[in-house]
């Protein structure tokens, strides 16, 4: 089956090319190229595969870092008890705008990901393999083409999910596979347990695309060779997405524990005003801490950071940090599923307060409003979205504290917002307020309190407001009942 070449995402490596092997010579590794680049793959069996994953300390690479062997054992224990074969799920729904590593793997090295999933499917007697990809991503074409090229231990299929931030949450992915809305489940349920948390109520072993590729690499190398690079606690390599201002991101493979400074240097980037590690659920580091930060979960945790999905952004000195942060905060608030209080109230409140702070000359109480809204958002969400967003924003307030002071005491830092922090093109719906018509009735804020905030004089604080799908009903009520006809709902494609 011929496949159109996917958009080329550039891969680099420091020291060892394992996941990225062959990508310097091939735009995409079809099965023939894949078998030339990588060693033959042997099936270790159920106990052998579990022992291998445990020996190399394989953990999830989608952000949470949960031990793979422990998750697999839990899934198999339920499967044995139920007498039902498990389902293997590959999570390639990369909705994080700052991350491209899974897109690269699925587009350019799909067979390495499928190797890991097929190893588990054969060893664990799986009923099915399901690969979730973002609609419109290169994996939508590349993965089905790879499936058609190879023998499979069980039926396998690809499912395309909406290209949204929450689509990559494990519960949202399982719901999408089951034909339900692709949002996190209102009640938390583990995929391993089957029932409402699993695919077709089967025990489900779900891991990130890079995790499955790492399993295939470990099976080829064995525990000792796999641990020849990396740290003793976290052996092997890790994929990073290094975002560059005005250019496409680079996906870089490095041994775990590599310092951040040589990675930035290899990509031609300076630490600038601060470095974000872990993406939009990650944490900001001060430049002096960032250059010596070891790229491992333990090393970054010691600095108050998190490796997350390995997305890295260095913020240049020439852009306004608070303006950049405020734009991402508004996007994250609109990307929520709107199913719990922290997402419906906490994140929009924090985004609104940050927008006021970024505009300059804000009252000191605005900063407290941000911290209060984020504090209330932590710990009570239906998924990790509120906690991750709070970490991203709270660490930004600490790292850019001088800029916060400048925006509180005067018109601001004086720098433009260059849009360095990557965000997808604006799409979906937005509310627009025509201030030439608005007479300050305030009815819109009553009808759509999750969208519209009023300033001290009774007028909306923003003229353009992103509308999430779960907010459209309230938005339409505000438009239809505005006495001054000052509110419009616009849809962007």
XYZ file of C-alpha atoms in Angstrom, residues 11-465:
455
model
C 14.616 14.488 14.353
C 18.007 14.871 16.026
C 19.810 12.992 18.767
C 22.642 13.426 21.246
C 24.785 10.346 21.951
C 22.349 7.559 20.995
C 19.812 7.189 18.195
C 17.390 4.457 19.201
C 13.848 5.661 18.603
C 15.191 8.017 15.931
C 17.479 5.465 14.248
C 17.327 5.686 10.474
C 15.491 8.989 10.371
C 18.617 10.711 9.052
C 18.319 8.547 5.915
C 14.598 7.962 5.539
C 11.671 10.355 5.638
C 9.463 7.451 6.720
C 10.487 3.927 7.655
C 8.190 1.560 5.818
C 8.397 -2.109 6.832
C 11.322 -2.872 4.544
C 13.360 0.084 5.783
C 12.336 -0.606 9.368
C 13.666 -4.184 9.228
C 16.967 -2.942 7.759
C 17.453 -0.295 10.462
C 16.370 -2.257 13.536
C 17.519 -5.613 14.898
C 15.203 -8.640 14.605
C 12.478 -8.677 17.242
C 11.909 -11.795 19.326
C 8.785 -12.538 21.353
C 9.714 -12.899 25.046
C 6.335 -14.278 26.215
C 4.098 -12.998 29.003
C 6.412 -13.393 31.986
C 9.479 -12.403 30.012
C 7.913 -9.205 28.717
C 6.760 -8.194 32.204
C 10.225 -8.934 33.623
C 11.860 -6.910 30.831
C 9.661 -3.865 31.420
C 10.378 -4.096 35.142
C 14.144 -4.548 34.674
C 14.489 -1.396 32.528
C 12.117 0.639 34.717
C 9.914 1.460 31.741
C 7.481 4.240 32.637
C 4.776 6.048 30.710
C 6.028 8.800 28.409
C 2.757 10.645 28.031
C 3.217 12.776 31.149
C 2.225 10.780 34.231
C 5.241 8.463 34.229
C 3.377 5.466 35.685
C 5.413 2.205 35.713
C 4.453 0.123 32.670
C 4.992 -3.261 34.322
C 2.729 -2.391 37.249
C -0.020 -1.229 34.881
C 0.334 -4.356 32.743
C 0.195 -6.683 35.759
C -2.941 -4.944 37.024
C -4.592 -5.280 33.597
C -3.712 -8.959 33.313
C -4.918 -9.732 36.834
C -8.351 -8.321 35.969
C -8.345 -10.081 32.594
C -7.580 -13.417 34.261
C -10.290 -12.882 36.850
C -12.877 -11.920 34.231
C -11.789 -14.572 31.759
C -11.726 -11.850 29.084
C -8.739 -11.016 26.845
C -7.360 -7.471 27.276
C -7.352 -4.696 24.697
C -4.102 -2.917 23.808
C -4.409 0.851 23.201
C -1.754 3.162 21.775
C -2.324 6.775 22.777
C -1.053 8.913 19.922
C -3.623 11.697 20.346
C -1.065 14.405 20.999
C -3.183 17.473 21.752
C -0.316 19.357 23.418
C 0.645 22.225 21.060
C 4.238 22.272 22.331
C 4.786 18.527 21.780
C 5.460 16.727 18.483
C 7.336 13.567 19.523
C 4.382 11.200 19.100
C 3.474 12.796 15.788
C 7.023 12.143 14.626
C 6.988 8.500 15.733
C 3.622 7.725 14.157
C 4.444 9.607 10.967
C 8.052 8.528 10.408
C 8.640 5.381 12.515
C 5.190 3.793 12.894
C 6.481 0.228 12.909
C 8.559 0.831 16.033
C 5.400 1.838 17.914
C 3.485 -1.104 16.446
C 6.332 -3.470 17.395
C 5.787 -2.655 21.064
C 2.004 -2.928 20.854
C 2.198 -6.237 18.943
C 4.703 -7.659 21.450
C 2.231 -7.000 24.257
C -0.752 -8.206 22.249
C 0.933 -11.530 21.464
C 2.340 -12.020 24.972
C -0.884 -11.113 26.759
C -3.359 -12.735 24.347
C -5.027 -9.445 23.444
C -8.374 -9.251 21.717
C -7.558 -6.130 19.731
C -5.054 -3.302 19.220
C -6.432 0.244 18.873
C -4.243 3.201 17.891
C -5.656 6.644 18.665
C -4.391 9.525 16.517
C -5.409 13.146 16.143
C -7.624 13.834 13.142
C -5.627 15.593 10.444
C -2.264 14.525 11.856
C 0.304 12.588 9.758
C -0.480 9.450 11.760
C -3.977 9.355 10.261
C -2.387 8.183 6.988
C 0.867 6.628 8.168
C -0.484 4.213 10.798
C -3.134 2.466 8.654
C -0.506 2.092 5.921
C 1.885 0.470 8.412
C -0.836 -1.880 9.699
C -1.499 -3.023 6.137
C 2.183 -3.904 5.642
C 2.666 -6.333 8.519
C 1.346 -9.476 10.119
C -0.595 -8.815 13.313
C -1.227 -11.024 16.342
C -4.837 -9.840 16.551
C -7.160 -7.387 14.782
C -5.954 -3.778 14.847
C -7.515 -0.469 13.871
C -6.890 3.249 13.951
C -9.332 5.728 15.454
C -9.162 9.462 14.726
C -9.930 11.824 17.582
C -10.682 15.559 17.643
C -7.475 17.580 17.701
C -8.067 18.971 21.188
C -5.944 19.127 24.321
C -8.208 16.845 26.365
C -8.360 14.169 23.638
C -5.055 12.774 24.888
C -6.384 12.121 28.392
C -6.643 8.351 28.786
C -10.300 8.342 29.833
C -11.236 10.638 26.941
C -9.413 8.363 24.497
C -11.223 5.246 25.767
C -14.557 7.053 25.559
C -13.777 8.018 21.969
C -12.963 4.403 21.088
C -16.273 3.375 22.658
C -18.188 5.863 20.504
C -18.817 8.378 23.299
C -17.904 12.084 23.420
C -14.128 12.479 23.587
C -13.917 14.097 27.012
C -12.628 12.769 30.352
C -15.134 10.588 32.171
C -17.097 12.444 34.874
C -16.163 9.672 37.338
C -12.595 8.411 37.305
C -12.228 4.785 36.242
C -9.033 2.901 35.453
C -8.732 1.422 31.981
C -6.995 -1.625 33.490
C -10.099 -2.491 35.510
C -12.359 -2.825 32.478
C -15.967 -1.825 33.118
C -16.746 1.794 32.296
C -13.033 2.637 32.116
C -12.126 0.067 29.462
C -12.660 -0.456 25.751
C -15.933 -2.369 25.396
C -15.731 -2.911 29.184
C -12.638 -5.100 28.667
C -9.461 -4.736 30.771
C -7.436 -2.240 28.735
C -3.668 -1.716 28.672
C -3.221 1.852 27.476
C 0.127 3.591 27.017
C 1.596 6.483 25.106
C 3.090 5.965 21.635
C 6.646 6.570 22.838
C 6.176 4.042 25.661
C 5.332 1.300 23.158
C 8.330 2.264 21.009
C 10.586 2.139 24.078
C 9.267 -1.355 24.869
C 10.268 -2.493 21.373
C 13.753 -0.993 21.784
C 14.177 -2.711 25.170
C 13.082 -6.060 23.706
C 15.717 -5.745 20.988
C 18.574 -4.597 23.232
C 17.865 -6.466 26.460
C 18.063 -4.891 29.943
C 21.848 -4.456 30.104
C 22.322 -2.824 26.724
C 19.190 -0.710 27.204
C 20.664 0.631 30.468
C 24.027 1.465 28.865
C 22.821 5.080 28.603
C 20.682 7.156 30.940
C 20.671 7.146 34.720
C 20.608 4.162 37.062
C 17.062 5.011 38.188
C 15.813 5.982 34.709
C 17.813 4.090 32.081
C 17.541 4.596 28.355
C 16.696 7.646 26.292
C 13.874 10.149 26.197
C 12.290 12.065 23.334
C 12.056 15.839 23.698
C 10.228 18.404 21.589
C 12.322 21.574 21.485
C 10.282 24.511 20.234
C 12.076 27.244 18.298
C 10.725 30.785 17.758
C 9.735 31.279 14.131
C 10.658 27.721 13.101
C 9.267 24.201 13.268
C 10.001 22.267 16.455
C 12.800 19.712 16.668
C 12.310 16.265 18.175
C 15.520 15.358 19.984
C 16.439 11.995 21.507
C 18.832 12.199 24.460
C 19.999 9.846 27.212
C 17.890 10.345 30.329
C 19.702 12.656 32.738
C 21.318 14.801 30.016
C 21.612 18.421 31.121
C 19.273 20.871 29.430
C 21.995 23.355 28.423
C 23.671 21.178 25.747
C 20.244 20.297 24.340
C 19.375 23.977 23.929
C 22.813 24.670 22.431
C 22.414 21.843 19.921
C 19.133 23.429 18.812
C 20.599 26.960 18.637
C 18.484 28.271 21.511
C 19.321 30.383 24.566
C 17.480 30.012 27.916
C 16.196 33.572 27.593
C 13.844 34.806 30.317
C 12.786 31.314 31.419
C 12.402 27.754 30.190
C 9.216 25.700 30.207
C 9.792 21.962 30.639
C 6.907 19.513 30.421
C 4.602 21.530 28.159
C 1.403 23.279 29.232
C 0.963 20.918 32.176
C 4.624 21.373 33.048
C 6.593 23.961 35.006
C 8.737 27.012 34.343
C 12.384 27.129 35.406
C 14.522 30.201 35.975
C 17.335 30.401 33.371
C 20.016 29.848 36.034
C 18.281 26.640 37.138
C 17.406 25.507 33.628
C 20.920 25.288 32.180
C 22.003 22.736 34.794
C 18.671 20.887 34.943
C 19.005 17.128 34.388
C 16.374 15.850 31.958
C 14.945 13.093 34.104
C 11.840 12.898 36.240
C 13.805 12.820 39.463
C 16.231 15.556 38.394
C 13.506 17.995 37.379
C 11.358 17.185 40.413
C 14.253 18.277 42.624
C 14.035 21.712 40.952
C 10.259 21.917 41.280
C 9.775 20.964 37.638
C 8.388 18.003 35.750
C 9.463 16.176 32.604
C 5.854 15.559 31.539
C 5.708 14.710 27.849
C 9.136 16.240 27.234
C 8.045 19.512 25.589
C 10.527 22.381 26.009
C 10.071 26.083 25.245
C 12.650 28.787 25.998
C 11.026 32.215 26.233
C 13.135 34.947 24.527
C 13.887 38.162 26.401
C 12.207 40.258 23.698
C 8.637 39.068 24.355
C 6.268 39.899 27.214
C 6.137 36.841 29.503
C 2.783 37.697 31.060
C 1.162 38.372 27.697
C 2.412 34.994 26.445
C 1.184 33.221 29.575
C -2.218 34.937 29.431
C -2.793 33.735 25.846
C -2.051 30.123 26.803
C -4.179 30.414 29.960
C -7.192 31.503 27.890
C -6.623 28.617 25.463
C -6.290 26.055 28.267
C -9.484 27.315 29.904
C -11.364 26.952 26.609
C -9.902 23.470 25.985
C -11.388 21.975 29.143
C -14.321 19.587 29.089
C -16.315 21.831 31.441
C -17.459 18.901 33.567
C -16.262 19.992 37.009
C -16.014 23.166 39.071
C -12.243 23.686 38.668
C -12.579 23.719 34.861
C -15.875 25.615 34.714
C -14.910 28.351 37.172
C -11.314 28.147 38.375
C -9.491 28.131 35.050
C -11.632 30.836 33.343
C -11.333 33.048 36.442
C -7.559 32.638 36.435
C -7.353 33.341 32.687
C -9.423 36.518 33.033
C -7.311 37.782 35.926
C -4.099 37.061 34.010
C -5.414 38.992 31.005
C -6.036 42.003 33.260
C -2.569 41.618 34.793
C -0.909 41.372 31.367
C -2.660 44.593 30.273
C -0.712 46.536 32.932
C -1.541 48.864 35.816
C -3.569 46.157 37.536
C -4.592 46.334 41.171
C -2.554 44.123 43.540
C -5.735 42.180 44.244
C -5.621 40.834 40.656
C -2.548 38.761 41.472
C -4.290 37.339 44.515
C -7.310 36.562 42.340
C -5.089 34.508 40.024
C -3.538 32.553 42.878
C -6.896 32.038 44.582
C -8.559 30.777 41.389
C -5.690 28.371 40.698
C -5.602 27.187 44.281
C -9.272 26.309 44.114
C -8.704 24.487 40.814
C -6.111 22.111 42.233
C -6.981 18.690 43.545
C -10.678 18.585 42.729
C -10.846 18.031 38.982
C -12.260 15.046 37.141
C -8.898 14.723 35.362
C -5.411 16.234 35.629
C -6.187 19.282 33.459
C -6.806 21.744 36.332
C -3.754 20.565 38.293
C -1.443 20.692 35.293
C -2.693 24.115 34.226
C -2.277 25.448 37.759
C 1.333 24.211 37.875
C 2.087 25.863 34.529
C 0.630 29.219 35.622
C 1.817 29.332 39.240
C 5.431 28.548 38.331
C 5.227 31.273 35.655
C 4.226 33.843 38.287
C 7.248 32.846 40.360
C 9.833 32.733 37.561
C 8.608 35.998 35.987
C 8.037 37.788 39.300
C 9.897 40.921 38.152
C 7.562 41.208 35.166
C 4.583 40.698 37.462
C 5.778 43.628 39.575
C 6.221 45.783 36.457
C 2.662 45.064 35.357
C 1.295 45.767 38.823
C 3.147 49.050 39.336
C 2.847 50.588 35.887
C 1.792 50.076 32.277
C 3.760 46.834 32.003
C 7.152 45.605 30.837
C 6.979 47.508 27.534
C 7.649 44.435 25.399
C 5.254 43.192 22.715
C 3.637 39.767 22.819
C 5.346 37.879 19.998
C 3.329 34.672 20.281
C 6.357 32.501 21.032
C 4.402 29.943 23.043
C 2.888 27.673 20.382
C -0.883 27.546 20.049
C -2.986 25.995 17.277
C -4.707 28.310 14.786
C -7.839 29.845 16.239
C -10.912 27.802 15.374
C -14.288 26.995 16.791
C -16.582 29.670 18.216
C -16.009 32.983 19.938
C -18.184 35.658 21.490
C -17.608 39.186 20.309
C -18.822 42.184 22.309
C -19.492 45.418 20.420
C -18.695 48.119 22.956
C -20.202 50.794 20.703
C -23.580 49.120 21.318
C -23.083 47.787 24.875
C -24.944 49.789 27.527
C -23.831 47.777 30.546
C -27.041 45.862 31.277
C -24.976 42.956 32.577
C -27.540 40.363 31.469
C -24.927 38.532 29.367
C -22.855 37.757 32.474
C -25.947 36.327 34.177
C -26.823 34.124 31.198
C -23.235 33.016 30.456
C -21.282 33.351 33.722
C -18.658 30.857 32.547
C -17.809 33.140 29.635
C -18.442 36.779 30.449
C -17.007 38.717 33.389
C -18.009 42.280 34.173
C -15.567 44.995 35.144
C -16.096 47.480 37.995
C -18.350 49.658 35.801
C -20.611 46.795 34.687
C -19.174 46.243 31.204
C -17.604 42.995 29.897
C -13.869 42.862 30.573
C -13.080 41.405 27.121
C -14.398 42.008 23.615
C -13.350 38.603 22.170
C -14.008 35.468 24.204
